[in-house]
Coordinates of C-alpha atoms and ligand atoms in Angstrom, one line a residue:
M1 CA 50.9 103.8 111.5
K2 CA 53.3 105.7 113.7
I3 CA 57.0 105.9 113.2
A4 CA 59.8 107.4 115.3
V5 CA 62.9 108.8 113.5
T6 CA 66.2 109.6 115.2
G7 CA 68.6 112.0 113.6
A8 CA 65.6 113.9 112.4
S9 CA 67.6 117.2 112.5
G10 CA 70.2 115.7 110.1
F11 CA 70.4 115.0 106.4
V12 CA 69.1 111.5 106.2
G13 CA 66.7 111.6 109.2
G14 CA 65.1 114.9 107.9
A15 CA 64.5 113.4 104.5
V16 CA 63.0 110.2 106.0
C17 CA 60.6 112.4 108.2
R18 CA 59.5 114.4 105.2
A19 CA 58.8 111.3 103.1
L20 CA 56.9 109.6 105.9
A21 CA 54.8 112.7 106.6
E22 CA 54.1 113.1 102.9
R23 CA 52.5 109.6 103.0
G24 CA 50.3 110.6 105.9
I25 CA 52.2 108.6 108.5
A26 CA 52.4 110.0 112.0
V27 CA 56.1 110.8 112.7
H28 CA 57.9 111.5 115.9
G29 CA 61.2 113.0 115.0
Y30 CA 64.2 113.2 117.5
G31 CA 67.4 115.1 117.2
R32 CA 70.1 116.4 119.5
R33 CA 69.6 120.1 118.9
S34 CA 66.6 121.8 120.6
T35 CA 64.7 122.9 117.5
V36 CA 64.5 122.4 113.8
A37 CA 62.7 124.2 111.0
V38 CA 59.2 122.7 110.7
G39 CA 59.8 122.1 107.0
H40 CA 62.9 120.1 107.6
V41 CA 60.9 117.3 109.3
G42 CA 57.8 117.7 107.1
G43 CA 55.8 119.1 109.9
A44 CA 56.4 116.1 112.2
V45 CA 56.4 116.3 115.9
Y46 CA 60.1 117.1 116.9
R47 CA 61.8 116.6 120.3
S48 CA 65.3 117.0 121.4
W49 CA 66.9 113.8 122.8
D50 CA 70.6 113.2 123.2
V51 CA 70.7 109.5 122.7
T52 CA 74.0 109.2 124.7
R53 CA 72.1 110.2 127.9
G54 CA 70.0 107.0 128.1
P55 CA 66.7 105.7 126.9
L56 CA 63.8 108.1 126.4
G57 CA 61.6 108.1 129.5
D58 CA 58.3 108.7 127.9
A59 CA 58.7 107.1 124.4
P60 CA 55.5 107.0 122.4
Q61 CA 54.1 103.7 121.1
V62 CA 55.3 103.4 117.5
D63 CA 55.2 100.6 114.9
A64 CA 58.8 101.3 113.8
V65 CA 61.8 103.4 114.5
V66 CA 64.2 104.5 111.8
H67 CA 67.5 105.1 113.6
C68 CA 69.5 107.7 111.7
A69 CA 71.2 109.5 114.6
G70 CA 74.9 109.1 114.6
S71 CA 78.3 110.7 114.8
V72 CA 79.1 111.0 111.1
T73 CA 82.6 112.2 110.6
D74 CA 86.0 110.6 110.1
W75 CA 87.7 112.6 112.8
G76 CA 87.6 112.6 116.6
P77 CA 88.2 110.6 119.7
V78 CA 87.2 106.9 119.4
E79 CA 85.2 107.1 122.7
G80 CA 83.0 109.8 121.4
F81 CA 82.0 107.7 118.3
F82 CA 81.2 104.7 120.6
R83 CA 79.2 106.8 122.9
T84 CA 76.9 108.1 120.1
N85 CA 77.0 105.2 117.6
L86 CA 77.0 102.2 120.0
D87 CA 75.6 103.4 123.4
G88 CA 73.2 105.6 121.5
T89 CA 71.9 102.7 119.4
R90 CA 71.4 100.6 122.5
N91 CA 69.4 103.4 124.1
V92 CA 67.2 103.7 121.0
L93 CA 66.7 100.0 121.0
A94 CA 65.7 100.1 124.7
S95 CA 63.4 103.1 124.2
F96 CA 61.2 101.3 121.6
P97 CA 61.3 97.7 122.6
S98 CA 58.3 96.5 120.6
A99 CA 58.8 98.5 117.5
R100 CA 60.5 97.3 114.3
F101 CA 64.0 98.7 114.4
V102 CA 65.4 100.1 111.1
H103 CA 69.1 100.8 111.7
V104 CA 70.8 103.1 109.2
S105 CA 74.3 101.7 109.2
T106 CA 76.9 102.3 106.6
A107 CA 79.1 100.5 104.0
S108 CA 82.0 101.7 106.2
V109 CA 81.5 98.4 108.1
Y110 CA 83.2 96.6 105.2
D111 CA 87.0 96.0 105.4
P112 CA 88.6 99.4 104.8
Y113 CA 92.0 97.8 104.1
R114 CA 91.0 96.1 100.8
P115 CA 88.7 97.1 97.9
T116 CA 85.0 96.5 98.4
V117 CA 84.0 94.7 95.2
A118 CA 80.3 93.9 94.8
A119 CA 80.3 93.2 98.5
R120 CA 77.7 90.9 99.9
E121 CA 76.2 91.6 103.3
S122 CA 77.9 88.6 104.9
E123 CA 81.3 90.2 104.3
A124 CA 80.9 92.6 107.3
P125 CA 81.4 93.5 110.1
V126 CA 85.1 92.8 110.2
G127 CA 87.7 92.9 112.9
R128 CA 89.7 96.0 111.8
Y129 CA 88.8 99.6 111.0
V130 CA 90.7 102.8 110.1
N131 CA 88.9 105.0 112.6
G132 CA 86.3 105.2 115.4
Y133 CA 83.5 105.8 112.9
G134 CA 83.8 102.4 111.1
A135 CA 84.5 100.5 114.4
S136 CA 81.6 102.1 116.3
K137 CA 79.1 101.5 113.4
A138 CA 80.3 97.9 113.2
A139 CA 79.8 97.5 117.0
A140 CA 76.3 99.1 116.7
E141 CA 75.4 96.6 113.9
R142 CA 76.5 93.7 116.3
A143 CA 74.2 95.1 119.0
V144 CA 71.3 95.3 116.5
L145 CA 72.1 91.8 115.2
A146 CA 71.9 90.5 118.8
A147 CA 68.6 92.3 119.3
M148 CA 67.3 90.7 116.1
R149 CA 67.0 87.4 117.9
E150 CA 64.1 88.8 119.9
R151 CA 62.6 91.6 117.8
S152 CA 62.1 92.7 114.2
A153 CA 65.1 94.6 113.0
V154 CA 66.5 95.6 109.6
I155 CA 70.0 96.9 109.0
L156 CA 70.6 99.1 105.9
R157 CA 74.1 99.8 104.6
P158 CA 74.2 102.8 102.3
H159 CA 77.5 104.1 100.8
A160 CA 78.3 107.8 100.2
V161 CA 74.8 109.4 100.4
Y162 CA 74.3 112.6 98.3
G163 CA 71.4 114.9 97.5
P164 CA 69.8 118.1 98.7
G165 CA 70.9 118.8 102.2
D166 CA 74.0 116.6 102.0
T167 CA 76.2 117.5 105.0
T168 CA 79.2 115.2 104.0
L169 CA 80.0 114.2 100.5
L170 CA 79.3 117.2 98.2
P171 CA 80.6 119.8 100.7
R172 CA 83.8 117.8 101.0
V173 CA 84.3 117.4 97.3
L174 CA 83.7 121.1 96.6
S175 CA 85.9 122.3 99.4
A176 CA 88.8 120.3 97.9
V177 CA 88.7 122.3 94.7
R178 CA 91.9 124.5 94.3
G179 CA 91.5 126.9 91.4
P180 CA 91.1 124.9 88.2
I181 CA 92.0 121.6 89.9
L182 CA 90.1 119.1 92.1
P183 CA 92.8 116.9 93.6
A184 CA 91.7 113.3 93.6
V185 CA 93.4 110.0 94.1
G186 CA 93.9 106.8 92.1
D187 CA 93.3 106.9 88.4
G188 CA 89.6 107.9 88.3
C189 CA 88.6 104.6 86.8
Q190 CA 87.8 103.1 90.2
R191 CA 84.1 102.0 90.4
I192 CA 82.1 103.3 93.2
S193 CA 78.6 102.7 94.5
L194 CA 76.9 106.0 95.5
T195 CA 73.5 106.3 97.2
S196 CA 71.1 109.2 96.4
I197 CA 69.1 110.4 99.4
D198 CA 65.9 109.4 97.5
N199 CA 67.1 105.9 97.1
L200 CA 68.1 105.6 100.8
V201 CA 64.7 107.0 101.8
R202 CA 63.0 104.5 99.6
A203 CA 64.9 101.7 101.3
C204 CA 64.1 103.1 104.8
L205 CA 60.4 103.2 104.0
L206 CA 60.4 99.6 102.6
A207 CA 62.3 98.5 105.7
A208 CA 59.9 100.3 108.1
C209 CA 56.6 99.7 106.5
G210 CA 57.1 96.7 104.1
P211 CA 56.4 93.0 104.7
V212 CA 60.0 92.0 105.4
G213 CA 61.0 93.0 108.9
E214 CA 64.4 91.3 109.3
G215 CA 67.7 91.3 107.5
V216 CA 70.8 93.2 106.5
F217 CA 70.8 95.0 103.2
N218 CA 73.2 97.0 101.1
V219 CA 71.6 100.2 99.7
A220 CA 73.0 102.0 96.7
D221 CA 72.0 103.5 93.4
A222 CA 71.0 101.2 90.5
A223 CA 74.6 100.6 89.4
P224 CA 78.1 101.7 90.3
V225 CA 79.7 104.7 88.5
L226 CA 83.3 105.6 87.7
L227 CA 84.8 108.1 90.2
D228 CA 85.9 110.4 87.4
D229 CA 82.5 110.5 85.8
A230 CA 80.9 111.3 89.1
L231 CA 83.4 114.0 90.0
R232 CA 83.1 115.7 86.6
E233 CA 79.3 115.6 86.7
I234 CA 79.2 117.1 90.2
L235 CA 81.6 119.9 89.1
A236 CA 79.6 120.6 85.9
E237 CA 76.3 120.6 87.8
R238 CA 77.6 123.1 90.3
G239 CA 79.1 125.2 87.6
V240 CA 82.6 124.8 89.0
R241 CA 85.3 125.2 86.3
A242 CA 87.7 122.7 87.6
R243 CA 88.8 119.2 86.5
P244 CA 89.9 116.2 88.6
V245 CA 93.7 115.7 88.7
Y246 CA 94.7 112.2 90.0
L247 CA 97.6 111.6 92.3
P248 CA 98.9 108.1 93.2
L249 CA 97.7 106.6 96.5
A250 CA 101.3 105.6 97.4
V251 CA 102.2 109.3 97.5
V252 CA 99.0 110.7 99.1
H253 CA 98.5 108.1 101.8
P254 CA 101.8 108.9 103.8
L255 CA 101.0 112.6 103.3
A256 CA 97.6 112.1 104.9
A257 CA 99.2 110.3 107.8
V258 CA 101.5 113.2 108.4
V259 CA 98.6 115.8 108.1
E260 CA 96.5 113.7 110.5
G261 CA 99.4 113.6 113.0
L262 CA 99.8 117.4 112.9
F263 CA 96.1 117.9 113.4
L264 CA 96.2 115.5 116.4
A265 CA 99.2 117.2 117.9
A266 CA 97.5 120.6 117.5
R267 CA 94.3 119.1 119.1
R268 CA 92.3 120.4 116.1
S269 CA 88.6 119.5 116.4
R270 CA 87.9 119.8 112.7
P271 CA 89.1 117.1 110.4
P272 CA 91.9 117.8 107.9
R273 CA 90.7 117.8 104.3
L274 CA 92.9 114.8 103.7
T275 CA 92.3 111.7 105.9
R276 CA 93.3 108.1 105.3
Y277 CA 89.7 107.1 105.8
A278 CA 88.5 109.5 103.0
L279 CA 91.3 108.3 100.7
G280 CA 90.4 104.7 101.4
H281 CA 86.9 105.4 100.2
L282 CA 87.9 107.1 97.0
A283 CA 91.2 105.5 95.9
V284 CA 89.9 102.0 95.3
E285 CA 86.8 100.2 94.2
R286 CA 83.9 100.5 96.7
T287 CA 80.9 98.7 95.2
L288 CA 78.0 96.9 96.8
D289 CA 75.9 94.0 95.7
I290 CA 72.3 95.2 96.2
S291 CA 70.6 92.1 94.9
A292 CA 69.3 91.1 98.4
A293 CA 67.6 94.5 98.9
R294 CA 66.0 94.2 95.4
R295 CA 64.9 90.6 96.0
D296 CA 63.7 90.8 99.7
L297 CA 62.7 94.4 100.3
G298 CA 61.4 95.1 96.7
Y299 CA 64.0 97.9 96.5
E300 CA 64.0 99.5 93.0
P301 CA 66.7 102.2 93.0
A302 CA 67.1 105.0 90.5
P303 CA 70.5 105.4 88.7
T304 CA 73.1 107.8 90.1
C305 CA 72.2 111.4 89.1
F306 CA 73.5 114.8 90.1
T307 CA 70.9 116.8 88.2
G308 CA 69.8 119.7 90.4
A309 CA 73.1 119.7 92.4
A310 CA 73.4 123.4 91.7
E311 CA 70.6 124.0 94.1
W312 CA 71.8 121.7 96.9
Ligands
NAP1 N1 75.9 110.9 104.8 C1 76.4 109.8 104.4 O1 77.1 109.8 103.3 C2 76.2 108.5 105.0 C3 76.7 107.3 104.4 C4 76.5 106.1 105.0 C5 75.8 106.0 106.2 N2 75.3 107.1 106.8 C6 74.6 107.0 108.1 O2 73.4 107.8 108.0 C7 73.0 108.2 109.3 C8 72.6 109.7 109.2 O3 73.7 110.4 108.7 P1 73.6 111.9 108.1 O4 74.4 112.0 106.8 O5 72.2 112.3 108.1 O6 74.4 112.8 109.2 P2 74.1 114.2 109.8 O7 73.4 115.1 108.8 O8 75.3 114.6 110.5 O9 73.0 113.9 110.9 C9 73.3 113.2 112.1 C10 72.1 113.2 113.0 O10 72.4 112.5 114.2 C11 72.1 113.4 115.3 N3 72.9 113.1 116.4 C12 74.3 113.1 116.5 N4 74.7 112.9 117.8 C13 73.5 112.7 118.5 C14 73.3 112.4 119.9 N5 74.3 112.3 120.8 N6 72.0 112.3 120.3 C15 71.0 112.5 119.4 N7 71.2 112.7 118.1 C16 72.4 112.8 117.7 C17 72.3 114.8 114.8 O11 71.6 115.7 115.6 P3 72.0 117.2 115.7 O12 72.4 117.6 114.3 O13 70.7 117.9 116.2 O14 73.1 117.3 116.7 C18 71.7 114.6 113.4 O15 70.3 114.7 113.5 C19 74.2 108.0 110.2 O16 73.9 106.9 111.0 C20 75.3 107.6 109.2 O17 76.2 106.6 109.8 C21 75.5 108.4 106.2

């Protein structure tokens, strides 16, 4: 079996490459940067390919492609997101026309303006998003759904992926710590579905190599957790002597709008620590129903666990 992995230089794609290589599967990894450490991709063949530039001219024959490449931030011009996340996805689809297409999407395709409560797959995509990330990932899903009429394709929707090599969640939580305080929003009792990198890799492998080659699936840890429990566990595991302090969304949301406005006016390329998108993900319930993945893919996730986070 041969599998191509895009986003191989990133957090998720690298983990997928390593897991496939460990199982003796031939892997062709692609990332935008010119090189990666051999260990990051588990010794897989690695090539640089900017997916916005068009389909790959000399794509190898593979059985499946796991598409992890994406612009993964909540900040930046909308066109940039669409170029990478939509046009890039179309170019990956075109490069491997006969391969099973495993599309790593996101739970950000659910309606950001209301809580996500045990969301079923049919509840997204929707018609409104807070930023270019959600909108472009939804557009990419629509492109993959259209392709599904003619080819085998699986869409996976993880939420808040964490684990060794995490480029998004853990760094953001830790960078928010101010002395003995981790400012947070809501009351801490909001339930949230998190996804360990091991669970996401498990789902990617089932989608790429398993008997079911079509469908849309939420992917998360075995059960949701309370935000407060998760934050305290992360801090404890990292040995950070701080505690979450909760502020009401009604106060923080307008503040985030002002901060974003200032960053936009100053043409800052880096996101502010506080964005309305990030608040939307933390302040209210964000839980996913993962029964379809369990039933159809045979997905058996482990519970949320931050053990070992000190080394991440
Ligand atoms: N992390 C999360 O919490 C999370 C949650 C839900 C869904 N997801 C989805 O998971 C996927 C992977 O995310 P991640 O966390 O692994 O992000 P990441 O660590 O930032 O990795 C992104 C990958 O995409 C590649 N990439 C970006 N622009 C590209 C371009 N124009 N051409 C080719 N490659 C490009 C990057 O390559 P270079 O680094 O070489 O530039 C990198 O390999 C994304 O599709 C994201 O939407 C992530």
